[in-house]
Short mmCIF file of C-alpha atoms and ligand atoms in Angstrom, two decimals:
data_model
loop_
_atom_site.label_atom_id
_atom_site.label_comp_id
_atom_site.label_asym_id
_atom_site.label_seq_id
_atom_site.Cartn_x
_atom_site.Cartn_y
_atom_site.Cartn_z
CA MET A 526 121.56 65.86 154.80
CA PRO A 527 122.47 68.53 152.31
CA THR A 528 120.13 71.39 152.03
CA LYS A 529 118.98 72.40 148.58
CA LYS A 530 120.15 75.68 147.37
CA PRO A 531 117.41 78.01 146.08
CA ALA A 532 117.67 78.25 142.26
CA ALA A 533 117.81 82.06 142.27
CA ALA A 534 118.65 84.66 144.82
CA LYS A 535 115.60 86.11 146.48
CA LYS A 536 114.50 89.16 144.76
CA GLN A 537 115.14 92.29 146.71
CA PRO A 538 112.20 94.68 146.97
CA ALA A 539 112.54 97.66 144.70
CA LYS A 540 114.21 100.43 146.59
CA LYS A 541 115.43 103.80 145.37
CA VAL A 542 118.99 103.58 146.25
CA VAL A 543 121.54 104.84 143.76
CA GLY A 544 124.06 102.40 142.56
CA VAL A 545 123.14 99.12 144.23
CA ASN A 546 122.95 95.57 142.82
CA LYS A 547 123.01 96.84 139.30
CA LYS A 548 125.83 98.03 137.15
CA ALA A 549 125.13 101.51 135.97
CA SER A 550 124.95 101.87 132.27
CA SER A 551 124.06 104.71 129.99
CA LYS A 552 122.31 102.35 127.55
CA ASP A 553 119.69 99.68 127.97
CA ASP A 554 120.06 96.05 126.68
CA SER A 555 118.97 96.99 123.18
CA GLY A 556 121.39 99.93 123.09
CA LEU A 557 118.90 102.72 123.64
CA PRO A 558 120.16 105.65 125.65
CA LEU A 559 118.86 105.45 129.25
CA SER A 560 117.15 108.86 128.89
CA VAL A 561 115.04 107.41 126.07
CA VAL A 562 114.12 104.45 128.12
CA ILE A 563 113.01 106.61 131.02
CA ARG A 564 111.20 109.01 128.72
CA ARG A 565 109.22 106.14 127.19
CA ARG A 566 108.09 105.00 130.59
CA ILE A 567 106.90 108.48 131.40
CA GLU A 568 105.09 108.86 128.05
CA ALA A 569 103.37 105.45 128.61
CA GLN A 570 101.81 106.89 131.71
CA LYS A 571 101.03 110.19 129.99
CA ALA A 572 102.95 111.96 132.70
CA ARG A 573 104.57 115.38 132.31
CA PHE A 574 108.38 115.83 132.47
CA HIS A 575 108.94 119.50 132.29
CA ALA A 576 112.23 120.80 133.86
CA ASN A 577 110.56 121.36 137.30
CA ASP A 578 108.67 118.02 137.41
CA ASN A 579 109.79 115.15 139.69
CA ILE A 580 110.26 111.93 137.65
CA ALA A 581 111.54 109.66 140.44
CA ALA A 582 108.68 107.25 139.99
CA PHE A 583 110.04 106.36 136.48
CA ILE A 584 113.62 105.76 137.47
CA GLN A 585 114.84 102.35 138.66
CA PRO A 586 117.55 101.57 141.25
CA GLY A 587 120.99 102.14 139.79
CA GLU A 588 119.79 104.18 136.78
CA LEU A 589 120.83 107.50 138.12
CA GLU A 590 124.49 106.58 137.76
CA GLY A 591 123.81 105.52 134.12
CA LEU A 592 122.10 108.89 133.61
CA VAL A 593 125.27 110.63 134.89
CA ASP A 594 127.32 108.69 132.30
CA GLU A 595 124.97 109.72 129.52
CA VAL A 596 124.95 113.39 130.53
CA ALA A 597 128.71 113.35 130.77
CA GLU A 598 129.07 111.96 127.24
CA LYS A 599 126.76 114.71 125.92
CA MET A 600 128.41 117.44 127.99
CA GLN A 601 131.72 116.34 126.50
CA ALA A 602 130.24 116.98 123.07
CA VAL A 603 129.17 120.46 124.15
CA LEU A 604 132.72 121.31 125.33
CA GLU A 605 134.01 120.00 121.98
CA SER A 606 131.56 122.16 120.07
CA LEU A 607 132.78 125.10 122.13
CA VAL A 608 136.19 124.25 120.68
CA ILE A 609 137.77 123.53 124.12
CA ASP A 610 140.84 121.31 124.03
CA THR A 611 139.78 119.05 126.88
CA GLU A 612 142.52 116.64 126.09
CA ASN A 613 145.36 118.99 126.65
CA ASP A 614 143.73 121.52 128.98
CA HIS A 615 144.10 119.86 132.36
CA ASN A 616 141.38 122.10 133.87
CA THR A 617 138.65 120.89 131.51
CA LYS A 618 139.75 117.26 131.28
CA ASN A 619 136.96 115.96 133.61
CA THR A 620 134.67 118.91 133.44
CA SER A 621 131.99 116.99 131.53
CA ARG A 622 131.73 114.38 134.25
CA ARG A 623 131.81 116.98 137.04
CA VAL A 624 128.97 118.97 135.40
CA ALA A 625 126.97 115.80 134.82
CA LYS A 626 127.36 114.79 138.44
CA MET A 627 126.53 118.24 139.66
CA TYR A 628 123.29 118.36 137.58
CA VAL A 629 122.04 114.89 138.41
CA GLN A 630 123.25 114.43 141.95
CA GLU A 631 123.14 117.95 143.27
CA VAL A 632 121.63 121.02 141.66
CA PHE A 633 118.76 119.17 139.77
CA ASN A 634 118.52 116.27 142.10
CA GLY A 635 114.97 117.27 143.14
CA ARG A 636 113.81 115.94 139.75
CA TYR A 637 115.25 112.43 140.25
CA VAL A 638 114.72 111.47 143.91
CA ASP A 639 111.59 110.73 145.97
CA GLN A 640 110.09 113.32 148.17
CA PRO A 641 111.83 113.29 151.60
CA THR A 642 109.81 111.26 154.09
CA LEU A 643 108.02 113.27 156.57
CA THR A 644 107.29 112.45 160.18
CA LYS A 645 103.96 114.04 161.05
CA PHE A 646 103.02 114.86 164.55
CA PRO A 647 99.41 115.24 165.62
CA ASN A 648 98.66 118.73 166.84
CA VAL A 649 98.22 117.53 170.49
CA SER A 650 98.43 121.06 172.06
CA ARG A 651 95.95 122.16 169.35
CA LEU A 652 98.29 125.04 168.34
CA ASN A 653 96.69 127.64 166.24
CA GLU A 654 99.18 130.38 166.41
CA LEU A 655 101.16 131.73 163.51
CA MET A 656 104.39 129.80 162.98
CA ILE A 657 107.22 131.24 160.85
CA ILE A 658 110.05 129.16 159.45
CA GLY A 659 113.00 130.87 157.80
CA PRO A 660 115.03 132.05 156.29
CA ILE A 661 115.65 128.79 154.43
CA THR A 662 118.56 129.02 151.96
CA VAL A 663 117.45 128.43 148.47
CA ARG A 664 119.71 127.11 145.64
CA SER A 665 117.91 126.75 142.35
CA ALA A 666 118.43 127.37 138.65
CA CYS A 667 116.32 129.12 136.07
CA SER A 668 114.96 126.75 133.39
CA HIS A 669 115.61 129.42 130.69
CA HIS A 670 119.39 129.50 131.02
CA LEU A 671 120.22 127.00 133.70
CA CYS A 672 121.82 129.94 135.59
CA PRO A 673 121.78 129.78 139.41
CA ILE A 674 119.07 131.33 141.45
CA MET A 675 120.25 132.01 144.97
CA GLY A 676 117.92 133.20 147.75
CA ARG A 677 115.94 132.71 150.83
CA ILE A 678 112.47 131.50 151.70
CA TRP A 679 110.18 132.16 154.59
CA ILE A 680 107.21 129.99 155.31
CA GLY A 681 104.27 130.98 157.48
CA VAL A 682 101.81 128.39 158.72
CA LEU A 683 98.57 128.90 160.60
CA PRO A 684 97.78 125.36 161.78
CA SER A 685 94.30 124.15 162.40
CA LYS A 686 93.53 121.92 165.42
CA GLU A 687 93.44 119.05 162.96
CA SER A 688 96.63 119.89 161.20
CA ALA A 689 99.50 117.39 161.02
CA LEU A 690 102.63 119.15 162.12
CA ILE A 691 106.02 118.38 160.64
CA GLY A 692 109.38 118.82 162.20
CA LEU A 693 111.24 122.19 161.56
CA SER A 694 114.01 120.63 159.63
CA LYS A 695 111.59 119.06 157.25
CA TYR A 696 110.56 122.42 155.92
CA SER A 697 114.15 122.88 154.71
CA ARG A 698 114.26 119.35 153.31
CA LEU A 699 111.05 119.90 151.35
CA THR A 700 112.01 123.28 150.19
CA GLU A 701 115.37 121.88 148.88
CA TRP A 702 113.61 119.07 147.10
CA VAL A 703 111.27 121.50 145.28
CA MET A 704 114.08 124.03 144.53
CA CYS A 705 116.72 121.65 143.29
CA ARG A 706 115.15 121.61 139.77
CA PRO A 707 115.46 124.09 136.84
CA GLN A 708 112.46 126.32 137.09
CA ILE A 709 111.10 129.87 137.39
CA GLN A 710 110.63 131.42 140.72
CA GLU A 711 106.97 132.17 140.25
CA GLU A 712 106.10 128.52 139.72
CA ALA A 713 108.54 127.32 142.45
CA VAL A 714 106.87 129.24 145.21
CA VAL A 715 103.36 128.04 144.12
CA GLU A 716 104.59 124.36 144.00
CA LEU A 717 106.04 124.73 147.52
CA ALA A 718 102.82 126.33 148.88
CA ASP A 719 100.63 123.60 147.15
CA MET A 720 102.79 120.93 148.78
CA LEU A 721 102.63 122.36 152.18
CA GLU A 722 98.85 122.74 151.95
CA ARG A 723 98.52 119.09 151.02
CA LYS A 724 100.82 117.84 153.73
CA ILE A 725 99.77 120.01 156.69
CA LYS A 726 96.21 120.97 155.86
CA PRO A 727 96.60 124.28 157.64
CA ILE A 728 94.11 127.15 157.91
CA GLY A 729 96.57 129.22 156.05
CA VAL A 730 100.02 129.03 154.44
CA ALA A 731 102.32 131.77 153.16
CA VAL A 732 105.53 131.55 151.24
CA VAL A 733 107.91 134.44 150.54
CA MET A 734 110.91 134.02 148.33
CA ASP A 735 113.60 136.58 147.73
CA ALA A 736 116.37 135.66 145.34
CA ASP A 737 119.19 136.73 143.14
CA HIS A 738 118.92 135.60 139.57
CA PHE A 739 122.26 135.02 138.02
CA CYS A 740 120.72 135.28 134.49
CA MET A 741 120.32 138.95 135.28
CA GLN A 742 123.83 139.31 136.86
CA TRP A 743 126.12 136.99 134.97
CA ARG A 744 124.53 137.56 131.56
CA GLY A 745 121.70 139.64 130.13
CA VAL A 746 121.32 143.13 131.66
CA LYS A 747 124.21 142.45 134.15
CA ASP A 748 122.26 144.22 136.80
CA ARG A 749 124.01 143.09 139.97
CA ASP A 750 121.42 144.43 142.43
CA SER A 751 118.24 143.22 140.92
CA LYS A 752 116.27 140.70 142.96
CA MET A 753 113.01 138.99 142.61
CA ILE A 754 110.55 138.71 145.38
CA ASN A 755 107.52 136.54 145.24
CA SER A 756 104.85 135.80 147.77
CA VAL A 757 102.06 133.23 147.79
CA MET A 758 99.25 133.66 150.42
CA ARG A 759 96.67 130.94 150.92
CA GLY A 760 93.62 130.51 153.11
CA ALA A 761 93.70 132.71 156.20
CA PHE A 762 96.67 134.67 154.94
CA LEU A 763 94.68 135.73 151.96
CA LYS A 764 91.51 136.56 153.81
CA ASP A 765 92.89 138.04 156.99
CA SER A 766 95.01 141.26 156.34
CA ASN A 767 96.07 141.46 159.99
CA LEU A 768 97.56 137.91 159.87
CA ARG A 769 99.24 138.82 156.55
CA ARG A 770 100.65 142.04 157.99
CA GLU A 771 101.88 140.23 161.10
CA PHE A 772 103.69 137.58 159.02
CA LEU A 773 105.31 140.16 156.68
CA ALA A 774 106.38 142.30 159.62
CA LEU A 775 108.04 139.36 161.46
CA ILE A 776 110.09 138.10 158.58
CA ASP A 777 113.33 139.97 158.42
CA ARG A 778 114.34 140.24 154.77
CA LYS A 779 117.37 142.51 155.42
ZN1 ZN B 1993 117.51 132.73 133.07
#
């Protein structure tokens, strides 16, 4: 007896994987640029989409590739406006696409993908000693000039007996996710500290970031040695000057 074929393929559950099941396109069915479609979804929810905001919830599977196509098209227009002969200059022939991929898939990727999943461990040994993680390499960009910000981060955590602990490598993954967006350093460290407080619920959390800002070195004042250092102290690190001193003494910023 022949079995009846289902009329339509079973719908796959929505999953944020780039480039599956759907052909990437930089326009939607009605010809609107993909960025406009995404922007309308965000505005419908009255959400914010500043340079340092994560908008993964508004992006559907396969759309990131379409966004790369759209950015590449517009980056090509920028190169043309800069009067660069991308047709005959073999070095800049595919620059627009390379830059588009670099922005969307690498250096600004923390805007477009979901927060890394965290395995949380209960604090079974009821640790309540200072933990220091770092230096974690930071690669970010300033939202004023889109110039690189290269630096390091140290995180101090004073867990409570009720804290959920996360694996060491997850501190790097979370830091990368927050930093891979155009932003300013002062806001980035606060965002990271907020997130760690929410996830771990510690008695105290401290974040120190020390970075070179290429908008001071490559352009502007061209001061090669200037660095920016920011620290955020929360909870016990704010109230207990001994704890703060211990943390600052233990991190080796040399
Ligand atoms: Zn800048």
